[in-house]
Coordinates of C-alpha atoms in Angstrom, one line a residue:
R1 CA 122.3 135.5 -108.1
H2 CA 125.6 134.6 -107.1
Y3 CA 128.7 133.0 -109.4
Y4 CA 130.2 130.4 -108.3
D5 CA 134.1 129.8 -109.4
T6 CA 135.4 126.5 -109.2
T7 CA 137.8 127.0 -112.1
G8 CA 140.2 130.2 -110.9
T9 CA 139.5 130.8 -115.0
G10 CA 135.4 132.0 -114.4
N11 CA 134.3 129.7 -116.9
S12 CA 132.4 127.0 -114.1
L13 CA 129.3 125.2 -115.4
L14 CA 125.9 125.0 -114.0
M15 CA 125.4 121.2 -113.8
R16 CA 121.7 120.3 -112.2
S17 CA 120.3 122.4 -115.5
P18 CA 119.4 119.9 -118.1
H19 CA 120.1 122.2 -120.6
V20 CA 123.4 122.0 -119.5
L21 CA 124.0 118.6 -119.6
Q22 CA 122.6 118.1 -123.0
L23 CA 125.5 120.7 -124.0
I24 CA 128.2 119.0 -123.5
M25 CA 126.8 115.6 -124.3
D26 CA 126.0 117.4 -127.8
S27 CA 129.6 118.1 -127.9
L28 CA 131.5 115.8 -126.4
R29 CA 128.8 113.2 -129.1
Y30 CA 130.0 115.8 -132.1
W31 CA 133.8 115.4 -131.6
V32 CA 134.1 111.6 -131.4
L33 CA 131.1 111.2 -134.2
E34 CA 132.2 113.6 -137.1
M35 CA 135.4 114.8 -135.9
H36 CA 136.5 110.9 -134.9
V37 CA 138.7 111.6 -131.8
D38 CA 139.2 109.0 -129.6
G39 CA 139.2 110.4 -126.1
F40 CA 139.1 113.3 -124.0
R41 CA 141.1 115.4 -120.9
F42 CA 139.0 116.7 -119.2
D43 CA 140.6 120.6 -117.3
L44 CA 139.9 120.8 -113.6
A45 CA 137.6 117.9 -113.9
A46 CA 136.0 117.8 -110.3
T47 CA 134.4 121.1 -111.4
L48 CA 131.9 119.3 -113.3
A49 CA 131.2 116.4 -110.7
R50 CA 129.5 119.5 -108.5
Q51 CA 125.3 119.1 -108.9
F52 CA 125.3 121.2 -105.7
H53 CA 128.1 122.4 -103.6
E54 CA 130.1 119.0 -103.4
V55 CA 132.1 117.0 -106.0
D56 CA 129.5 113.7 -106.1
K57 CA 130.4 110.9 -107.7
L58 CA 127.2 109.8 -108.4
S59 CA 126.2 113.2 -109.7
A60 CA 124.1 113.3 -113.2
F61 CA 127.1 114.1 -115.2
F62 CA 128.9 110.9 -114.3
D63 CA 125.5 108.6 -114.7
I64 CA 125.9 109.6 -117.9
I65 CA 129.1 109.5 -119.1
Q66 CA 128.1 105.9 -118.1
Q67 CA 125.5 105.2 -120.0
D68 CA 126.2 107.2 -123.4
P69 CA 126.8 104.6 -125.9
V70 CA 129.4 106.6 -127.6
I71 CA 131.2 108.5 -125.2
S72 CA 131.7 105.2 -123.2
Q73 CA 133.6 104.3 -125.3
V74 CA 136.2 106.5 -125.9
K75 CA 139.2 107.6 -123.2
L76 CA 138.4 109.6 -120.3
I77 CA 140.9 111.6 -118.1
A78 CA 140.5 113.7 -115.5
E79 CA 142.6 116.7 -114.3
P80 CA 140.9 115.5 -111.2
W81 CA 141.0 118.6 -108.9
D82 CA 139.4 122.3 -109.2
L83 CA 140.0 124.9 -106.8
G84 CA 136.8 124.7 -104.7
D85 CA 135.9 123.4 -101.6
G86 CA 137.1 119.8 -101.7
G87 CA 138.5 119.9 -105.3
Y88 CA 140.9 117.2 -104.8
Q89 CA 139.5 113.9 -106.3
V90 CA 143.0 112.3 -107.8
G91 CA 141.3 108.9 -106.6
N92 CA 137.9 109.0 -106.1
F93 CA 136.3 109.2 -109.8
P94 CA 134.1 106.0 -110.7
P95 CA 134.6 103.0 -113.4
L96 CA 135.5 104.2 -117.4
W97 CA 137.6 107.7 -116.0
T98 CA 141.4 107.7 -115.5
E99 CA 142.9 110.4 -113.4
W100 CA 146.6 112.5 -113.5
N101 CA 148.0 111.2 -111.0
G102 CA 149.0 114.3 -109.2
K103 CA 150.5 112.0 -106.4
Y104 CA 153.1 110.0 -108.1
R105 CA 154.0 113.8 -110.2
D106 CA 155.1 114.7 -106.0
T107 CA 156.4 111.4 -104.4
V108 CA 158.7 111.3 -107.5
R109 CA 159.5 115.0 -107.4
N110 CA 160.4 114.9 -104.1
F111 CA 162.4 111.1 -104.3
W112 CA 164.8 112.4 -106.7
R113 CA 165.3 116.3 -104.9
G114 CA 166.3 113.9 -101.3
E115 CA 163.0 115.2 -99.5
P116 CA 162.1 112.7 -97.4
A117 CA 159.3 110.2 -98.5
S118 CA 158.2 107.7 -97.0
V119 CA 159.0 104.1 -98.3
A120 CA 155.6 102.3 -98.9
E121 CA 154.9 105.7 -100.7
F122 CA 157.1 105.1 -103.3
A123 CA 156.7 101.9 -103.9
S124 CA 153.5 102.3 -104.2
R125 CA 153.8 105.6 -106.8
L126 CA 156.1 103.1 -108.8
T127 CA 153.7 100.0 -108.6
G128 CA 150.2 101.3 -110.1
S129 CA 149.3 103.1 -107.4
S130 CA 146.6 100.5 -105.9
D131 CA 145.9 102.9 -103.0
L132 CA 144.6 104.8 -104.9
Y133 CA 142.5 102.4 -108.4
A134 CA 141.6 99.5 -106.6
H135 CA 138.7 100.2 -104.9
S136 CA 136.7 101.0 -107.6
N137 CA 137.7 98.1 -109.2
R138 CA 139.8 100.0 -111.7
R139 CA 142.8 98.6 -113.0
P140 CA 147.0 100.4 -113.0
T141 CA 145.9 101.8 -117.0
A142 CA 143.8 104.4 -114.5
S143 CA 146.9 106.5 -113.1
I144 CA 148.3 109.0 -115.6
N145 CA 152.1 108.8 -114.7
F146 CA 153.8 112.5 -115.4
I147 CA 156.1 114.5 -113.9
V148 CA 155.5 117.0 -115.9
A149 CA 152.2 118.9 -117.4
H150 CA 151.8 122.0 -119.6
D151 CA 151.1 124.1 -116.3
G152 CA 154.5 124.7 -114.5
F153 CA 158.0 124.2 -115.2
T154 CA 159.0 122.6 -118.4
L155 CA 161.8 119.0 -117.4
R156 CA 164.5 121.0 -118.0
D157 CA 163.3 123.9 -115.8
L158 CA 162.1 121.4 -112.9
V159 CA 166.1 120.6 -112.6
S160 CA 167.1 124.4 -113.6
Y161 CA 165.2 126.5 -111.0
H162 CA 163.8 126.8 -107.4
N163 CA 161.7 129.6 -108.4
K164 CA 159.1 131.3 -110.7
H165 CA 160.8 133.9 -113.4
N166 CA 157.4 135.1 -114.5
Q167 CA 157.8 138.5 -114.9
A168 CA 157.8 138.5 -118.6
N169 CA 154.2 137.8 -118.1
G170 CA 153.5 141.5 -117.2
E171 CA 151.9 140.4 -113.6
D172 CA 154.7 141.2 -111.2
G173 CA 154.9 137.8 -110.7
R174 CA 152.6 136.8 -108.7
D175 CA 150.7 134.2 -111.9
G176 CA 151.9 130.6 -111.8
E177 CA 152.5 128.1 -109.4
S178 CA 155.1 129.0 -106.6
H179 CA 155.9 125.6 -104.7
N180 CA 157.0 123.9 -107.9
A181 CA 159.3 120.9 -105.8
S182 CA 161.6 121.5 -108.1
W183 CA 165.0 121.4 -107.2
N184 CA 167.9 123.5 -109.9
C185 CA 171.4 121.1 -109.1
G186 CA 173.4 123.5 -107.0
V187 CA 172.6 127.0 -109.0
E188 CA 169.5 128.9 -110.2
G189 CA 169.0 129.1 -113.9
E190 CA 171.4 128.8 -116.9
T191 CA 175.1 127.9 -116.0
D192 CA 177.9 127.3 -117.8
D193 CA 179.2 125.0 -114.8
E194 CA 179.9 121.4 -115.9
R195 CA 179.0 120.0 -113.0
V196 CA 175.4 121.4 -113.0
N197 CA 174.6 120.6 -116.2
A198 CA 175.8 117.1 -116.1
L199 CA 174.2 116.7 -112.8
R200 CA 170.7 118.1 -114.6
L201 CA 171.0 116.2 -117.5
R202 CA 171.3 113.0 -114.8
Q203 CA 168.1 113.6 -113.3
Q204 CA 166.2 114.3 -116.8
R205 CA 167.2 110.7 -116.8
N206 CA 166.0 109.2 -114.3
F207 CA 162.5 111.1 -113.9
L208 CA 162.0 110.1 -118.0
T209 CA 163.4 106.3 -117.0
T210 CA 161.6 106.3 -112.9
L211 CA 158.1 107.5 -115.7
M212 CA 158.7 104.1 -118.0
V213 CA 159.3 101.7 -115.1
S214 CA 156.1 102.8 -113.4
Q215 CA 153.4 100.7 -113.4
G216 CA 150.4 103.1 -115.2
V217 CA 150.0 105.1 -117.9
P218 CA 153.1 107.2 -118.4
M219 CA 152.7 110.7 -120.0
V220 CA 155.5 112.9 -121.4
A221 CA 155.0 116.8 -121.8
H222 CA 155.7 117.6 -125.3
G223 CA 160.4 119.1 -125.7
D224 CA 160.6 116.6 -122.1
E225 CA 162.5 114.2 -124.4
L226 CA 164.7 117.1 -125.6
G227 CA 165.5 118.9 -122.6
R228 CA 163.1 121.8 -123.7
T229 CA 163.0 124.8 -121.3
Q230 CA 160.8 128.2 -120.9
R231 CA 163.8 130.3 -118.9
G232 CA 162.4 128.9 -115.1
N233 CA 158.3 130.9 -116.9
N234 CA 156.5 128.2 -115.5
N235 CA 152.9 130.0 -117.1
V236 CA 153.4 130.1 -120.5
Y237 CA 150.1 130.4 -121.8
A238 CA 150.6 134.5 -122.9
Q239 CA 153.5 133.6 -124.4
D240 CA 153.4 132.9 -127.7
N241 CA 157.3 133.1 -128.9
E242 CA 160.2 131.6 -128.3
L243 CA 159.7 131.4 -124.5
S244 CA 156.3 128.7 -125.1
W245 CA 158.1 127.0 -128.9
I246 CA 160.5 124.7 -129.5
N247 CA 163.5 125.2 -130.6
W248 CA 164.3 122.0 -132.9
N249 CA 167.7 123.7 -133.8
L250 CA 169.3 120.6 -131.2
D251 CA 172.5 121.3 -129.3
E252 CA 175.2 118.0 -128.9
D253 CA 172.7 117.4 -124.5
Q254 CA 169.6 117.9 -126.5
S255 CA 170.2 115.1 -129.0
Q256 CA 171.5 112.4 -126.3
L257 CA 169.1 113.2 -124.2
L258 CA 166.7 112.5 -127.0
Q259 CA 168.5 109.4 -127.9
F260 CA 167.8 108.6 -124.8
A261 CA 163.9 108.7 -123.9
A262 CA 163.7 107.2 -127.6
N263 CA 165.6 104.2 -126.1
I264 CA 163.5 104.1 -122.5
I265 CA 160.5 104.1 -124.1
R266 CA 161.6 101.2 -126.5
I267 CA 162.4 99.3 -123.3
R268 CA 159.1 99.9 -121.8
K269 CA 157.4 99.3 -125.2
D270 CA 159.8 95.8 -125.5
H271 CA 159.1 94.4 -122.0
P272 CA 155.6 94.1 -120.5
V273 CA 156.1 93.3 -117.2
F274 CA 156.7 96.8 -117.3
R275 CA 153.1 97.1 -119.1
R276 CA 151.2 94.9 -116.2
R277 CA 147.2 95.3 -116.1
R278 CA 146.8 94.4 -113.3
F279 CA 148.2 95.5 -109.6
F280 CA 150.6 93.0 -107.7
V281 CA 148.4 91.0 -105.7
G282 CA 150.3 92.7 -102.7
D283 CA 148.9 95.7 -100.8
A284 CA 150.9 99.1 -102.1
A285 CA 152.0 99.5 -98.4
H286 CA 154.6 96.9 -99.2
G287 CA 155.6 97.5 -103.0
G288 CA 152.9 94.9 -103.9
A289 CA 155.0 92.4 -102.8
S290 CA 153.4 88.8 -102.1
E291 CA 154.1 84.6 -102.0
L292 CA 153.4 84.9 -106.2
G293 CA 156.7 86.7 -106.3
D294 CA 156.1 88.6 -108.9
I295 CA 157.9 91.5 -107.5
E296 CA 160.2 91.5 -104.4
W297 CA 161.9 94.8 -102.4
F298 CA 165.3 94.1 -101.3
N299 CA 167.7 96.5 -98.9
R300 CA 170.8 97.6 -100.4
D301 CA 172.7 94.7 -99.4
G302 CA 170.9 92.8 -101.0
S303 CA 168.2 91.2 -97.9
L304 CA 165.1 91.1 -98.2
M305 CA 162.8 94.1 -96.7
D306 CA 161.3 93.3 -93.3
E307 CA 158.8 95.2 -91.9
Q308 CA 160.3 97.6 -89.8
S309 CA 162.1 98.6 -93.5
W310 CA 158.7 99.6 -94.6
T311 CA 157.5 101.1 -91.4
S312 CA 160.8 102.6 -90.4
G313 CA 162.5 103.7 -94.3
V314 CA 163.1 106.8 -96.0
A315 CA 162.9 106.6 -99.6
R316 CA 167.0 107.3 -100.8
T317 CA 168.2 103.7 -102.3
L318 CA 165.8 101.2 -103.0
M319 CA 166.2 97.7 -105.0
V320 CA 162.8 96.4 -106.8
F321 CA 163.1 93.0 -108.3
L322 CA 160.3 92.6 -111.3
N323 CA 159.8 88.7 -112.2
G324 CA 159.0 88.3 -115.8
D325 CA 158.0 84.6 -115.2
A326 CA 155.0 85.9 -112.9
I327 CA 152.9 88.3 -115.0
P328 CA 149.5 86.5 -114.3
E329 CA 147.2 87.8 -117.1
P330 CA 147.4 86.3 -120.7
D331 CA 147.2 88.5 -123.4
A332 CA 144.7 89.5 -126.1
L333 CA 144.9 86.3 -127.4
G334 CA 144.8 84.7 -124.6
R335 CA 148.7 83.2 -124.7
R336 CA 150.7 83.4 -121.5
I337 CA 153.0 86.5 -121.2
T338 CA 156.5 85.7 -119.8
D339 CA 159.5 88.1 -120.4
D340 CA 163.1 88.7 -118.6
H341 CA 163.8 89.3 -114.8
F342 CA 164.5 93.2 -114.2
L343 CA 166.0 94.5 -111.3
L344 CA 165.6 98.5 -110.6
M345 CA 168.4 99.9 -108.6
F346 CA 167.8 103.4 -108.0
N347 CA 170.2 105.9 -105.5
A348 CA 168.8 109.6 -104.5
H349 CA 171.8 110.6 -102.5
S350 CA 174.0 112.6 -103.5
E351 CA 177.3 110.6 -102.9
P352 CA 177.3 106.7 -104.4
V353 CA 176.0 103.8 -102.7
D354 CA 177.1 100.3 -103.1
F355 CA 174.0 97.7 -103.6
V356 CA 174.6 93.5 -103.9
V357 CA 172.5 91.8 -106.3
P358 CA 170.5 89.1 -104.7
P359 CA 171.0 85.5 -104.9
A360 CA 171.3 84.0 -107.5
A361 CA 167.4 82.6 -107.5
Y362 CA 166.6 85.3 -108.4
G363 CA 168.5 85.3 -111.2
R364 CA 172.5 84.3 -112.1
D365 CA 174.3 87.1 -114.2
W366 CA 173.5 90.1 -114.7
S367 CA 173.1 92.8 -118.0
V368 CA 173.3 96.1 -117.0
L369 CA 169.9 97.9 -118.9
V370 CA 170.3 100.9 -118.0
D371 CA 172.4 103.3 -116.5
T372 CA 171.7 107.3 -115.7
T373 CA 174.7 108.4 -115.6
V374 CA 175.8 107.4 -119.2
A375 CA 174.3 109.0 -122.1
N376 CA 174.7 106.9 -124.7
A377 CA 173.6 103.4 -124.6
A378 CA 177.1 102.4 -126.3
E379 CA 178.7 103.1 -123.6
L380 CA 177.0 101.0 -120.8
D381 CA 178.9 99.0 -119.1
E382 CA 179.3 95.2 -120.8
T383 CA 180.5 93.4 -117.8
S384 CA 178.3 90.8 -116.1
W385 CA 177.4 91.1 -112.9
K386 CA 176.8 88.1 -110.7
A387 CA 174.6 86.9 -108.4
G388 CA 175.7 88.4 -105.0
S389 CA 178.1 90.9 -106.1
T390 CA 178.6 93.8 -105.3
H391 CA 178.3 97.3 -107.4
A392 CA 178.8 101.4 -106.9
V393 CA 175.7 102.7 -108.2
E394 CA 176.4 106.2 -108.6
S395 CA 174.4 109.5 -106.9
H396 CA 171.5 110.4 -108.2
S397 CA 171.4 108.0 -111.0
V398 CA 169.2 104.4 -111.4
T399 CA 170.8 101.3 -112.7
I400 CA 168.8 98.7 -114.7
L401 CA 169.7 95.1 -114.4
S402 CA 168.3 92.4 -117.0
T403 CA 168.7 88.6 -116.9
A404 CA 166.8 85.3 -118.6
S405 CA 169.8 83.3 -117.0
V406 CA 167.4 81.9 -114.3
P407 CA 167.1 78.7 -112.4
E408 CA 164.6 75.7 -114.2
E409 CA 163.1 75.1 -110.5
E410 CA 163.3 78.3 -109.9
K411 CA 161.4 79.6 -113.6
A412 CA 159.1 76.5 -113.0
A413 CA 158.4 77.7 -109.4
S414 CA 157.1 81.0 -110.8
H415 CA 155.4 79.3 -113.6
A416 CA 153.3 76.9 -111.6
R417 CA 152.2 80.3 -109.1
A418 CA 151.5 82.5 -112.2
E419 CA 149.0 79.7 -113.3
H420 CA 147.3 79.5 -110.7
L421 CA 146.7 83.1 -109.8
A422 CA 145.7 83.2 -114.3
S423 CA 142.7 81.2 -113.2
T424 CA 141.5 82.8 -110.3
I425 CA 141.3 85.2 -112.1
A426 CA 139.3 83.9 -115.2
K427 CA 137.2 82.4 -112.8
S428 CA 136.7 85.8 -110.6
S429 CA 135.8 87.6 -114.2
A430 CA 133.7 85.2 -115.0
R431 CA 131.4 85.8 -112.9
K432 CA 131.8 89.3 -112.9
G433 CA 130.8 89.5 -116.8
Q434 CA 134.1 91.3 -117.4
P435 CA 137.2 90.3 -120.2
L436 CA 140.4 88.2 -119.2
A437 CA 142.7 90.2 -121.1
G438 CA 141.9 94.0 -121.4
G439 CA 142.9 97.5 -120.5

């Protein structure tokens, strides 16, 4: 007999055994029916699809989940990889399942630490990763977007350490991930350098902001909203002490970060344009842009991105327009969804960059809603940004503008295009027997 360990922790299950499958399903039903949980996150979920050796989307486990009248109705979240051959399965789980989007994590980490990344890759992650999930008829909610999870660095440590510091775990630093896609902002670990600390706080706000304006489901690791640190230890499973606990005695910087996190979460909750239930119409390689006009991508000079910009550009500066009048799906009661317009300006350069606000057809007067160089929303610039005007966006920062000041003819045109697409969606959903509004 041979033991085949695909988890790295020695607890792989024989998924072709009927008794193992029965044990799993009995356990899941117990937790739903008796303990009233509303879903599960499956650790190293790819291993559960190894009925024989390979990860198999047609495995008995997926079939049983799909057919079960209880488990098929709750949230099913996969960590879509394991340590076995072919174990990385991001985007390959079947319908009903949502997934930790590891490609989102890697792309956004690399963008904000200044690593080369294509415009198309960043655009796809920001817009819900349709390249990963649309082929299986899933929606943006299939993408669980995250920067940090319980494994690895905390968000604060991600911007404070280049290397892991796991000596306290008693394994001579061999444990824990060695490739963290982190950037320490110039100094390894804690420092009294005010410039470095200010940049680290800004980077944390950048990550939180990017997460909350991305289509999909945002996931924030506990304590990241208030700057929790593990002192560079990225594997604290063995640490039941101050290293892994949350210190609720917050200093001024932590209190401001918590306030910022609450504000950016509130903005996401208040504005449905950041929580679309369907993908943008255009293809992922062009950020979903289409004739519908629900999203547009601009160069920093205010001109629309052309094919050369998409294929040869590297993501350092990006400007995204989100059209609140062109959301095609209705709400849960069948009513039309409308919102403000938004401009998202990203600058991952180490120097300030001038951005030109697009023409008045997209909005005449814009207000600054978020500026990640400003910790306190009460201190934001209240000056109106006019169409066609030029403004410097600071290094390593995001600026979000909003407007309801849109020419009536543009608003009417957006409504007409959205209504036409909504009708098409309704007919398509009716043919497939799907609800018109849903998650």
